[in-house]
Amino acid sequence: MFNLKPKKGLEHLKKTGHIVWTTEGIAAFFKRTPGLDKTQVGDYMGDHNEWNKGVLYAFVDSFDFAGLHFDDGIRRFMDGFRLPGEAQKIDRMMEKFAARYCECNPNTFQSADTAYVLAYSLIMLNTDLHSAQIKNKMSAEEFLRNNRGINGADDLSAEFMGNLYTRILNNEIKMKDDGGAEAAAGSGE
């Protein structure tokens, strides 16, 4: 039911006692439940109301990004949902991811704003490098130039940025099959 109508599905799970009705309980449900439509999960967590933001925050706070490469943190974060198409929803999600990544990895960046800008930049780089529709791919030099001055007023090291570029080039950030409504429709269920 969640995959077709998320709010009604969650209400049903609440009524039947199959979900703990807290932001942490719903976040845990999203993380541990296979077969959820990842687009619906992303849209739900990206919604602007306070409850949904609370679910997003609980979801992100449940991750331990300590010691992970920045791109691996994004991969782990985005494994359970698809980014919504609305820019404001993506903005909320990337802002919270950046804050949590910096909390788990203090001293990596001058501020969470750096991680936020870099997260957006990596999503754009990933799309640029791996979309068949984009013919002129971004070079490592362009990626570096686009991210000048994002660490406070300073640049992140060329080595760090070059490594990120290479890691995205060689390992696309992609979603696993979400097993949601589309998969069920395709399997005749």
mmCIF file with all atom_site columns, C-alpha atoms in Angstrom:
data_model
loop_
_atom_site.group_PDB
_atom_site.id
_atom_site.type_symbol
_atom_site.label_atom_id
_atom_site.label_alt_id
_atom_site.label_comp_id
_atom_site.label_asym_id
_atom_site.label_entity_id
_atom_site.label_seq_id
_atom_site.pdbx_PDB_ins_code
_atom_site.Cartn_x
_atom_site.Cartn_y
_atom_site.Cartn_z
_atom_site.occupancy
_atom_site.B_iso_or_equiv
_atom_site.pdbx_formal_charge
_atom_site.auth_seq_id
_atom_site.auth_comp_id
_atom_site.auth_asym_id
_atom_site.auth_atom_id
_atom_site.pdbx_PDB_model_num
ATOM 1   C CA . MET A 1 1   ? 0.000  0.000  0.000   1.00 0.00 ? 1   MET A CA 1
ATOM 2   C CA . PHE A 1 2   ? 2.890  2.410  0.767   1.00 0.00 ? 2   PHE A CA 1
ATOM 3   C CA . ASN A 1 3   ? 4.180  2.149  -2.788  1.00 0.00 ? 3   ASN A CA 1
ATOM 4   C CA . LEU A 1 4   ? 0.914  3.501  -4.206  1.00 0.00 ? 4   LEU A CA 1
ATOM 5   C CA . LYS A 1 5   ? -0.205 5.911  -1.468  1.00 0.00 ? 5   LYS A CA 1
ATOM 6   C CA . PRO A 1 6   ? 2.552  6.520  1.107   1.00 0.00 ? 6   PRO A CA 1
ATOM 7   C CA . LYS A 1 7   ? 0.519  8.479  3.658   1.00 0.00 ? 7   LYS A CA 1
ATOM 8   C CA . LYS A 1 8   ? -2.363 5.990  3.606   1.00 0.00 ? 8   LYS A CA 1
ATOM 9   C CA . GLY A 1 9   ? 0.084  3.093  3.745   1.00 0.00 ? 9   GLY A CA 1
ATOM 10  C CA . LEU A 1 10  ? 1.840  4.527  6.800   1.00 0.00 ? 10  LEU A CA 1
ATOM 11  C CA . GLU A 1 11  ? -1.511 5.276  8.489   1.00 0.00 ? 11  GLU A CA 1
ATOM 12  C CA . HIS A 1 12  ? -2.555 1.647  7.908   1.00 0.00 ? 12  HIS A CA 1
ATOM 13  C CA . LEU A 1 13  ? 0.719  0.381  9.403   1.00 0.00 ? 13  LEU A CA 1
ATOM 14  C CA . LYS A 1 14  ? 0.188  2.679  12.382  1.00 0.00 ? 14  LYS A CA 1
ATOM 15  C CA . LYS A 1 15  ? -3.379 1.419  12.958  1.00 0.00 ? 15  LYS A CA 1
ATOM 16  C CA . THR A 1 16  ? -2.309 -2.221 12.733  1.00 0.00 ? 16  THR A CA 1
ATOM 17  C CA . GLY A 1 17  ? 0.666  -1.692 15.048  1.00 0.00 ? 17  GLY A CA 1
ATOM 18  C CA . HIS A 1 18  ? 3.260  -2.613 12.425  1.00 0.00 ? 18  HIS A CA 1
ATOM 19  C CA . ILE A 1 19  ? 5.164  0.645  12.725  1.00 0.00 ? 19  ILE A CA 1
ATOM 20  C CA . VAL A 1 20  ? 6.369  2.760  15.627  1.00 0.00 ? 20  VAL A CA 1
ATOM 21  C CA . TRP A 1 21  ? 4.716  6.134  15.031  1.00 0.00 ? 21  TRP A CA 1
ATOM 22  C CA . THR A 1 22  ? 7.676  8.404  15.618  1.00 0.00 ? 22  THR A CA 1
ATOM 23  C CA . THR A 1 23  ? 9.945  10.080 13.103  1.00 0.00 ? 23  THR A CA 1
ATOM 24  C CA . GLU A 1 24  ? 12.641 7.586  14.131  1.00 0.00 ? 24  GLU A CA 1
ATOM 25  C CA . GLY A 1 25  ? 10.213 4.677  13.716  1.00 0.00 ? 25  GLY A CA 1
ATOM 26  C CA . ILE A 1 26  ? 9.269  5.686  10.192  1.00 0.00 ? 26  ILE A CA 1
ATOM 27  C CA . ALA A 1 27  ? 12.914 6.340  9.287   1.00 0.00 ? 27  ALA A CA 1
ATOM 28  C CA . ALA A 1 28  ? 13.790 2.850  10.559  1.00 0.00 ? 28  ALA A CA 1
ATOM 29  C CA . PHE A 1 29  ? 10.900 1.408  8.514   1.00 0.00 ? 29  PHE A CA 1
ATOM 30  C CA . PHE A 1 30  ? 12.278 3.098  5.393   1.00 0.00 ? 30  PHE A CA 1
ATOM 31  C CA . LYS A 1 31  ? 15.778 1.781  6.067   1.00 0.00 ? 31  LYS A CA 1
ATOM 32  C CA . ARG A 1 32  ? 14.941 -1.819 6.876   1.00 0.00 ? 32  ARG A CA 1
ATOM 33  C CA . THR A 1 33  ? 11.960 -2.609 4.647   1.00 0.00 ? 33  THR A CA 1
ATOM 34  C CA . PRO A 1 34  ? 12.804 -4.174 1.273   1.00 0.00 ? 34  PRO A CA 1
ATOM 35  C CA . GLY A 1 35  ? 10.541 -3.574 -1.698  1.00 0.00 ? 35  GLY A CA 1
ATOM 36  C CA . LEU A 1 36  ? 9.548  -0.007 -0.910  1.00 0.00 ? 36  LEU A CA 1
ATOM 37  C CA . ASP A 1 37  ? 9.247  2.276  -3.914  1.00 0.00 ? 37  ASP A CA 1
ATOM 38  C CA . LYS A 1 38  ? 12.379 4.405  -3.524  1.00 0.00 ? 38  LYS A CA 1
ATOM 39  C CA . THR A 1 39  ? 10.819 7.300  -5.430  1.00 0.00 ? 39  THR A CA 1
ATOM 40  C CA . GLN A 1 40  ? 7.953  7.405  -2.909  1.00 0.00 ? 40  GLN A CA 1
ATOM 41  C CA . VAL A 1 41  ? 10.416 7.236  0.002   1.00 0.00 ? 41  VAL A CA 1
ATOM 42  C CA . GLY A 1 42  ? 12.393 10.162 -1.452  1.00 0.00 ? 42  GLY A CA 1
ATOM 43  C CA . ASP A 1 43  ? 9.282  12.242 -2.086  1.00 0.00 ? 43  ASP A CA 1
ATOM 44  C CA . TYR A 1 44  ? 7.980  11.558 1.428   1.00 0.00 ? 44  TYR A CA 1
ATOM 45  C CA . MET A 1 45  ? 11.231 12.523 3.153   1.00 0.00 ? 45  MET A CA 1
ATOM 46  C CA . GLY A 1 46  ? 11.700 15.545 0.905   1.00 0.00 ? 46  GLY A CA 1
ATOM 47  C CA . ASP A 1 47  ? 8.318  17.054 1.729   1.00 0.00 ? 47  ASP A CA 1
ATOM 48  C CA . HIS A 1 48  ? 8.458  20.478 3.375   1.00 0.00 ? 48  HIS A CA 1
ATOM 49  C CA . ASN A 1 49  ? 6.211  19.858 6.385   1.00 0.00 ? 49  ASN A CA 1
ATOM 50  C CA . GLU A 1 50  ? 7.833  19.479 9.800   1.00 0.00 ? 50  GLU A CA 1
ATOM 51  C CA . TRP A 1 51  ? 6.857  15.823 10.304  1.00 0.00 ? 51  TRP A CA 1
ATOM 52  C CA . ASN A 1 52  ? 8.414  14.712 7.016   1.00 0.00 ? 52  ASN A CA 1
ATOM 53  C CA . LYS A 1 53  ? 11.520 16.803 7.703   1.00 0.00 ? 53  LYS A CA 1
ATOM 54  C CA . GLY A 1 54  ? 11.725 15.069 11.066  1.00 0.00 ? 54  GLY A CA 1
ATOM 55  C CA . VAL A 1 55  ? 11.623 11.682 9.322   1.00 0.00 ? 55  VAL A CA 1
ATOM 56  C CA . LEU A 1 56  ? 14.370 12.842 6.946   1.00 0.00 ? 56  LEU A CA 1
ATOM 57  C CA . TYR A 1 57  ? 16.508 14.052 9.846   1.00 0.00 ? 57  TYR A CA 1
ATOM 58  C CA . ALA A 1 58  ? 16.006 10.797 11.767  1.00 0.00 ? 58  ALA A CA 1
ATOM 59  C CA . PHE A 1 59  ? 16.841 8.820  8.606   1.00 0.00 ? 59  PHE A CA 1
ATOM 60  C CA . VAL A 1 60  ? 20.064 10.752 7.998   1.00 0.00 ? 60  VAL A CA 1
ATOM 61  C CA . ASP A 1 61  ? 21.044 10.729 11.674  1.00 0.00 ? 61  ASP A CA 1
ATOM 62  C CA . SER A 1 62  ? 20.790 6.928  11.684  1.00 0.00 ? 62  SER A CA 1
ATOM 63  C CA . PHE A 1 63  ? 23.877 6.748  9.429   1.00 0.00 ? 63  PHE A CA 1
ATOM 64  C CA . ASP A 1 64  ? 27.447 6.663  10.630  1.00 0.00 ? 64  ASP A CA 1
ATOM 65  C CA . PHE A 1 65  ? 29.545 8.240  7.891   1.00 0.00 ? 65  PHE A CA 1
ATOM 66  C CA . ALA A 1 66  ? 32.734 8.277  9.989   1.00 0.00 ? 66  ALA A CA 1
ATOM 67  C CA . GLY A 1 67  ? 35.795 7.486  7.931   1.00 0.00 ? 67  GLY A CA 1
ATOM 68  C CA . LEU A 1 68  ? 33.921 7.139  4.633   1.00 0.00 ? 68  LEU A CA 1
ATOM 69  C CA . HIS A 1 69  ? 35.084 8.832  1.459   1.00 0.00 ? 69  HIS A CA 1
ATOM 70  C CA . PHE A 1 70  ? 32.690 11.667 0.716   1.00 0.00 ? 70  PHE A CA 1
ATOM 71  C CA . ASP A 1 71  ? 31.242 9.975  -2.375  1.00 0.00 ? 71  ASP A CA 1
ATOM 72  C CA . ASP A 1 72  ? 30.789 6.716  -0.455  1.00 0.00 ? 72  ASP A CA 1
ATOM 73  C CA . GLY A 1 73  ? 28.818 8.642  2.160   1.00 0.00 ? 73  GLY A CA 1
ATOM 74  C CA . ILE A 1 74  ? 26.524 9.957  -0.567  1.00 0.00 ? 74  ILE A CA 1
ATOM 75  C CA . ARG A 1 75  ? 26.183 6.457  -2.028  1.00 0.00 ? 75  ARG A CA 1
ATOM 76  C CA . ARG A 1 76  ? 25.243 4.994  1.350   1.00 0.00 ? 76  ARG A CA 1
ATOM 77  C CA . PHE A 1 77  ? 22.817 7.843  2.061   1.00 0.00 ? 77  PHE A CA 1
ATOM 78  C CA . MET A 1 78  ? 21.077 7.557  -1.310  1.00 0.00 ? 78  MET A CA 1
ATOM 79  C CA . ASP A 1 79  ? 20.882 3.776  -1.338  1.00 0.00 ? 79  ASP A CA 1
ATOM 80  C CA . GLY A 1 80  ? 17.432 3.771  0.296   1.00 0.00 ? 80  GLY A CA 1
ATOM 81  C CA . PHE A 1 81  ? 15.624 6.319  -1.861  1.00 0.00 ? 81  PHE A CA 1
ATOM 82  C CA . ARG A 1 82  ? 15.628 8.203  -5.137  1.00 0.00 ? 82  ARG A CA 1
ATOM 83  C CA . LEU A 1 83  ? 16.251 11.924 -5.116  1.00 0.00 ? 83  LEU A CA 1
ATOM 84  C CA . PRO A 1 84  ? 12.992 13.735 -5.804  1.00 0.00 ? 84  PRO A CA 1
ATOM 85  C CA . GLY A 1 85  ? 12.762 15.892 -8.913  1.00 0.00 ? 85  GLY A CA 1
ATOM 86  C CA . GLU A 1 86  ? 11.956 19.087 -7.022  1.00 0.00 ? 86  GLU A CA 1
ATOM 87  C CA . ALA A 1 87  ? 14.990 21.280 -6.317  1.00 0.00 ? 87  ALA A CA 1
ATOM 88  C CA . GLN A 1 88  ? 13.757 22.373 -2.864  1.00 0.00 ? 88  GLN A CA 1
ATOM 89  C CA . LYS A 1 89  ? 13.402 18.735 -1.759  1.00 0.00 ? 89  LYS A CA 1
ATOM 90  C CA . ILE A 1 90  ? 16.893 17.880 -3.005  1.00 0.00 ? 90  ILE A CA 1
ATOM 91  C CA . ASP A 1 91  ? 18.188 20.975 -1.236  1.00 0.00 ? 91  ASP A CA 1
ATOM 92  C CA . ARG A 1 92  ? 16.754 19.869 2.138   1.00 0.00 ? 92  ARG A CA 1
ATOM 93  C CA . MET A 1 93  ? 18.162 16.364 1.715   1.00 0.00 ? 93  MET A CA 1
ATOM 94  C CA . MET A 1 94  ? 21.656 17.459 0.694   1.00 0.00 ? 94  MET A CA 1
ATOM 95  C CA . GLU A 1 95  ? 21.783 20.066 3.469   1.00 0.00 ? 95  GLU A CA 1
ATOM 96  C CA . LYS A 1 96  ? 20.988 17.450 6.119   1.00 0.00 ? 96  LYS A CA 1
ATOM 97  C CA . PHE A 1 97  ? 23.378 14.913 4.579   1.00 0.00 ? 97  PHE A CA 1
ATOM 98  C CA . ALA A 1 98  ? 26.169 17.514 4.616   1.00 0.00 ? 98  ALA A CA 1
ATOM 99  C CA . ALA A 1 99  ? 25.559 18.398 8.263   1.00 0.00 ? 99  ALA A CA 1
ATOM 100 C CA . ARG A 1 100 ? 25.581 14.723 9.288   1.00 0.00 ? 100 ARG A CA 1
ATOM 101 C CA . TYR A 1 101 ? 28.665 13.902 7.212   1.00 0.00 ? 101 TYR A CA 1
ATOM 102 C CA . CYS A 1 102 ? 30.545 16.768 8.880   1.00 0.00 ? 102 CYS A CA 1
ATOM 103 C CA . GLU A 1 103 ? 29.310 15.695 12.314  1.00 0.00 ? 103 GLU A CA 1
ATOM 104 C CA . CYS A 1 104 ? 30.738 12.210 11.672  1.00 0.00 ? 104 CYS A CA 1
ATOM 105 C CA . ASN A 1 105 ? 33.923 13.555 10.047  1.00 0.00 ? 105 ASN A CA 1
ATOM 106 C CA . PRO A 1 106 ? 34.904 16.738 11.863  1.00 0.00 ? 106 PRO A CA 1
ATOM 107 C CA . ASN A 1 107 ? 37.837 18.650 10.378  1.00 0.00 ? 107 ASN A CA 1
ATOM 108 C CA . THR A 1 108 ? 37.186 17.306 6.854   1.00 0.00 ? 108 THR A CA 1
ATOM 109 C CA . PHE A 1 109 ? 35.752 20.622 5.674   1.00 0.00 ? 109 PHE A CA 1
ATOM 110 C CA . GLN A 1 110 ? 35.718 24.130 7.118   1.00 0.00 ? 110 GLN A CA 1
ATOM 111 C CA . SER A 1 111 ? 31.924 23.935 7.442   1.00 0.00 ? 111 SER A CA 1
ATOM 112 C CA . ALA A 1 112 ? 28.876 21.901 6.531   1.00 0.00 ? 112 ALA A CA 1
ATOM 113 C CA . ASP A 1 113 ? 28.255 24.468 3.771   1.00 0.00 ? 113 ASP A CA 1
ATOM 114 C CA . THR A 1 114 ? 31.312 23.090 1.977   1.00 0.00 ? 114 THR A CA 1
ATOM 115 C CA . ALA A 1 115 ? 29.952 19.546 2.156   1.00 0.00 ? 115 ALA A CA 1
ATOM 116 C CA . TYR A 1 116 ? 26.556 20.779 0.970   1.00 0.00 ? 116 TYR A CA 1
ATOM 117 C CA . VAL A 1 117 ? 27.980 22.531 -2.119  1.00 0.00 ? 117 VAL A CA 1
ATOM 118 C CA . LEU A 1 118 ? 30.254 19.582 -2.852  1.00 0.00 ? 118 LEU A CA 1
ATOM 119 C CA . ALA A 1 119 ? 27.381 17.077 -2.512  1.00 0.00 ? 119 ALA A CA 1
ATOM 120 C CA . TYR A 1 120 ? 25.351 19.024 -5.062  1.00 0.00 ? 120 TYR A CA 1
ATOM 121 C CA . SER A 1 121 ? 28.401 19.277 -7.288  1.00 0.00 ? 121 SER A CA 1
ATOM 122 C CA . LEU A 1 122 ? 28.977 15.511 -7.159  1.00 0.00 ? 122 LEU A CA 1
ATOM 123 C CA . ILE A 1 123 ? 25.350 14.790 -8.055  1.00 0.00 ? 123 ILE A CA 1
ATOM 124 C CA . MET A 1 124 ? 25.701 17.115 -11.056 1.00 0.00 ? 124 MET A CA 1
ATOM 125 C CA . LEU A 1 125 ? 29.070 15.580 -11.998 1.00 0.00 ? 125 LEU A CA 1
ATOM 126 C CA . ASN A 1 126 ? 27.598 12.082 -11.768 1.00 0.00 ? 126 ASN A CA 1
ATOM 127 C CA . THR A 1 127 ? 24.753 13.058 -14.088 1.00 0.00 ? 127 THR A CA 1
ATOM 128 C CA . ASP A 1 128 ? 27.122 14.801 -16.481 1.00 0.00 ? 128 ASP A CA 1
ATOM 129 C CA . LEU A 1 129 ? 29.586 11.909 -16.707 1.00 0.00 ? 129 LEU A CA 1
ATOM 130 C CA . HIS A 1 130 ? 27.062 9.088  -16.931 1.00 0.00 ? 130 HIS A CA 1
ATOM 131 C CA . SER A 1 131 ? 24.109 10.466 -18.893 1.00 0.00 ? 131 SER A CA 1
ATOM 132 C CA . ALA A 1 132 ? 24.021 9.375  -22.518 1.00 0.00 ? 132 ALA A CA 1
ATOM 133 C CA . GLN A 1 133 ? 22.159 12.595 -23.307 1.00 0.00 ? 133 GLN A CA 1
ATOM 134 C CA . ILE A 1 134 ? 25.177 14.740 -22.404 1.00 0.00 ? 134 ILE A CA 1
ATOM 135 C CA . LYS A 1 135 ? 27.714 14.631 -25.193 1.00 0.00 ? 135 LYS A CA 1
ATOM 136 C CA . ASN A 1 136 ? 30.399 17.034 -23.905 1.00 0.00 ? 136 ASN A CA 1
ATOM 137 C CA . LYS A 1 137 ? 31.431 15.535 -20.575 1.00 0.00 ? 137 LYS A CA 1
ATOM 138 C CA . MET A 1 138 ? 32.874 17.663 -17.784 1.00 0.00 ? 138 MET A CA 1
ATOM 139 C CA . SER A 1 139 ? 36.642 17.354 -17.455 1.00 0.00 ? 139 SER A CA 1
ATOM 140 C CA . ALA A 1 140 ? 38.517 17.063 -14.172 1.00 0.00 ? 140 ALA A CA 1
ATOM 141 C CA . GLU A 1 141 ? 39.823 20.599 -14.736 1.00 0.00 ? 141 GLU A CA 1
ATOM 142 C CA . GLU A 1 142 ? 36.292 21.946 -15.180 1.00 0.00 ? 142 GLU A CA 1
ATOM 143 C CA . PHE A 1 143 ? 35.168 20.136 -12.039 1.00 0.00 ? 143 PHE A CA 1
ATOM 144 C CA . LEU A 1 144 ? 38.040 21.732 -10.095 1.00 0.00 ? 144 LEU A CA 1
ATOM 145 C CA . ARG A 1 145 ? 37.289 25.164 -11.540 1.00 0.00 ? 145 ARG A CA 1
ATOM 146 C CA . ASN A 1 146 ? 33.571 24.858 -10.725 1.00 0.00 ? 146 ASN A CA 1
ATOM 147 C CA . ASN A 1 147 ? 34.415 24.156 -7.083  1.00 0.00 ? 147 ASN A CA 1
ATOM 148 C CA . ARG A 1 148 ? 36.995 26.847 -6.406  1.00 0.00 ? 148 ARG A CA 1
ATOM 149 C CA . GLY A 1 149 ? 36.628 28.647 -3.115  1.00 0.00 ? 149 GLY A CA 1
ATOM 150 C CA . ILE A 1 150 ? 33.918 26.369 -1.675  1.00 0.00 ? 150 ILE A CA 1
ATOM 151 C CA . ASN A 1 151 ? 35.837 25.556 1.538   1.00 0.00 ? 151 ASN A CA 1
ATOM 152 C CA . GLY A 1 152 ? 35.253 28.848 3.274   1.00 0.00 ? 152 GLY A CA 1
ATOM 153 C CA . ALA A 1 153 ? 37.016 31.060 0.750   1.00 0.00 ? 153 ALA A CA 1
ATOM 154 C CA . ASP A 1 154 ? 39.667 28.417 0.143   1.00 0.00 ? 154 ASP A CA 1
ATOM 155 C CA . ASP A 1 155 ? 39.938 25.643 -2.406  1.00 0.00 ? 155 ASP A CA 1
ATOM 156 C CA . LEU A 1 156 ? 39.769 21.988 -1.475  1.00 0.00 ? 156 LEU A CA 1
ATOM 157 C CA . SER A 1 157 ? 43.014 20.267 -2.403  1.00 0.00 ? 157 SER A CA 1
ATOM 158 C CA . ALA A 1 158 ? 43.478 19.421 -6.064  1.00 0.00 ? 158 ALA A CA 1
ATOM 159 C CA . GLU A 1 159 ? 44.377 15.864 -5.037  1.00 0.00 ? 159 GLU A CA 1
ATOM 160 C CA . PHE A 1 160 ? 41.156 15.433 -3.034  1.00 0.00 ? 160 PHE A CA 1
ATOM 161 C CA . MET A 1 161 ? 39.028 16.867 -5.840  1.00 0.00 ? 161 MET A CA 1
ATOM 162 C CA . GLY A 1 162 ? 40.837 14.882 -8.526  1.00 0.00 ? 162 GLY A CA 1
ATOM 163 C CA . ASN A 1 163 ? 40.273 11.694 -6.567  1.00 0.00 ? 163 ASN A CA 1
ATOM 164 C CA . LEU A 1 164 ? 36.562 12.500 -6.231  1.00 0.00 ? 164 LEU A CA 1
ATOM 165 C CA . TYR A 1 165 ? 36.325 13.134 -9.957  1.00 0.00 ? 165 TYR A CA 1
ATOM 166 C CA . THR A 1 166 ? 38.022 9.828  -10.758 1.00 0.00 ? 166 THR A CA 1
ATOM 167 C CA . ARG A 1 167 ? 35.879 7.904  -8.274  1.00 0.00 ? 167 ARG A CA 1
ATOM 168 C CA . ILE A 1 168 ? 32.663 9.266  -9.834  1.00 0.00 ? 168 ILE A CA 1
ATOM 169 C CA . LEU A 1 169 ? 33.989 8.693  -13.354 1.00 0.00 ? 169 LEU A CA 1
ATOM 170 C CA . ASN A 1 170 ? 34.831 5.055  -12.571 1.00 0.00 ? 170 ASN A CA 1
ATOM 171 C CA . ASN A 1 171 ? 31.893 4.273  -10.280 1.00 0.00 ? 171 ASN A CA 1
ATOM 172 C CA . GLU A 1 172 ? 28.585 5.938  -11.121 1.00 0.00 ? 172 GLU A CA 1
ATOM 173 C CA . ILE A 1 173 ? 26.292 6.766  -8.215  1.00 0.00 ? 173 ILE A CA 1
ATOM 174 C CA . LYS A 1 174 ? 23.242 4.743  -9.188  1.00 0.00 ? 174 LYS A CA 1
ATOM 175 C CA . MET A 1 175 ? 20.203 3.297  -7.581  1.00 0.00 ? 175 MET A CA 1
ATOM 176 C CA . LYS A 1 176 ? 19.634 -0.396 -7.186  1.00 0.00 ? 176 LYS A CA 1
ATOM 177 C CA . ASP A 1 177 ? 16.282 -1.646 -8.488  1.00 0.00 ? 177 ASP A CA 1
ATOM 178 C CA . ASP A 1 178 ? 13.803 -0.393 -5.943  1.00 0.00 ? 178 ASP A CA 1
ATOM 179 C CA . GLY A 1 179 ? 11.434 -3.332 -6.224  1.00 0.00 ? 179 GLY A CA 1
ATOM 180 C CA . GLY A 1 180 ? 8.524  -0.945 -5.903  1.00 0.00 ? 180 GLY A CA 1
ATOM 181 C CA . ALA A 1 181 ? 5.361  -0.510 -7.933  1.00 0.00 ? 181 ALA A CA 1
ATOM 182 C CA . GLU A 1 182 ? 7.128  -0.620 -11.289 1.00 0.00 ? 182 GLU A CA 1
ATOM 183 C CA . ALA A 1 183 ? 8.930  -3.865 -10.476 1.00 0.00 ? 183 ALA A CA 1
ATOM 184 C CA . ALA A 1 184 ? 5.742  -5.439 -9.178  1.00 0.00 ? 184 ALA A CA 1
ATOM 185 C CA . ALA A 1 185 ? 3.859  -4.389 -12.330 1.00 0.00 ? 185 ALA A CA 1
ATOM 186 C CA . GLY A 1 186 ? 6.597  -5.854 -14.494 1.00 0.00 ? 186 GLY A CA 1
ATOM 187 C CA . SER A 1 187 ? 6.542  -9.204 -12.701 1.00 0.00 ? 187 SER A CA 1
ATOM 188 C CA . GLY A 1 188 ? 2.800  -9.709 -13.125 1.00 0.00 ? 188 GLY A CA 1
ATOM 189 C CA . GLU A 1 189 ? 2.035  -9.335 -9.415  1.00 0.00 ? 189 GLU A CA 1
#
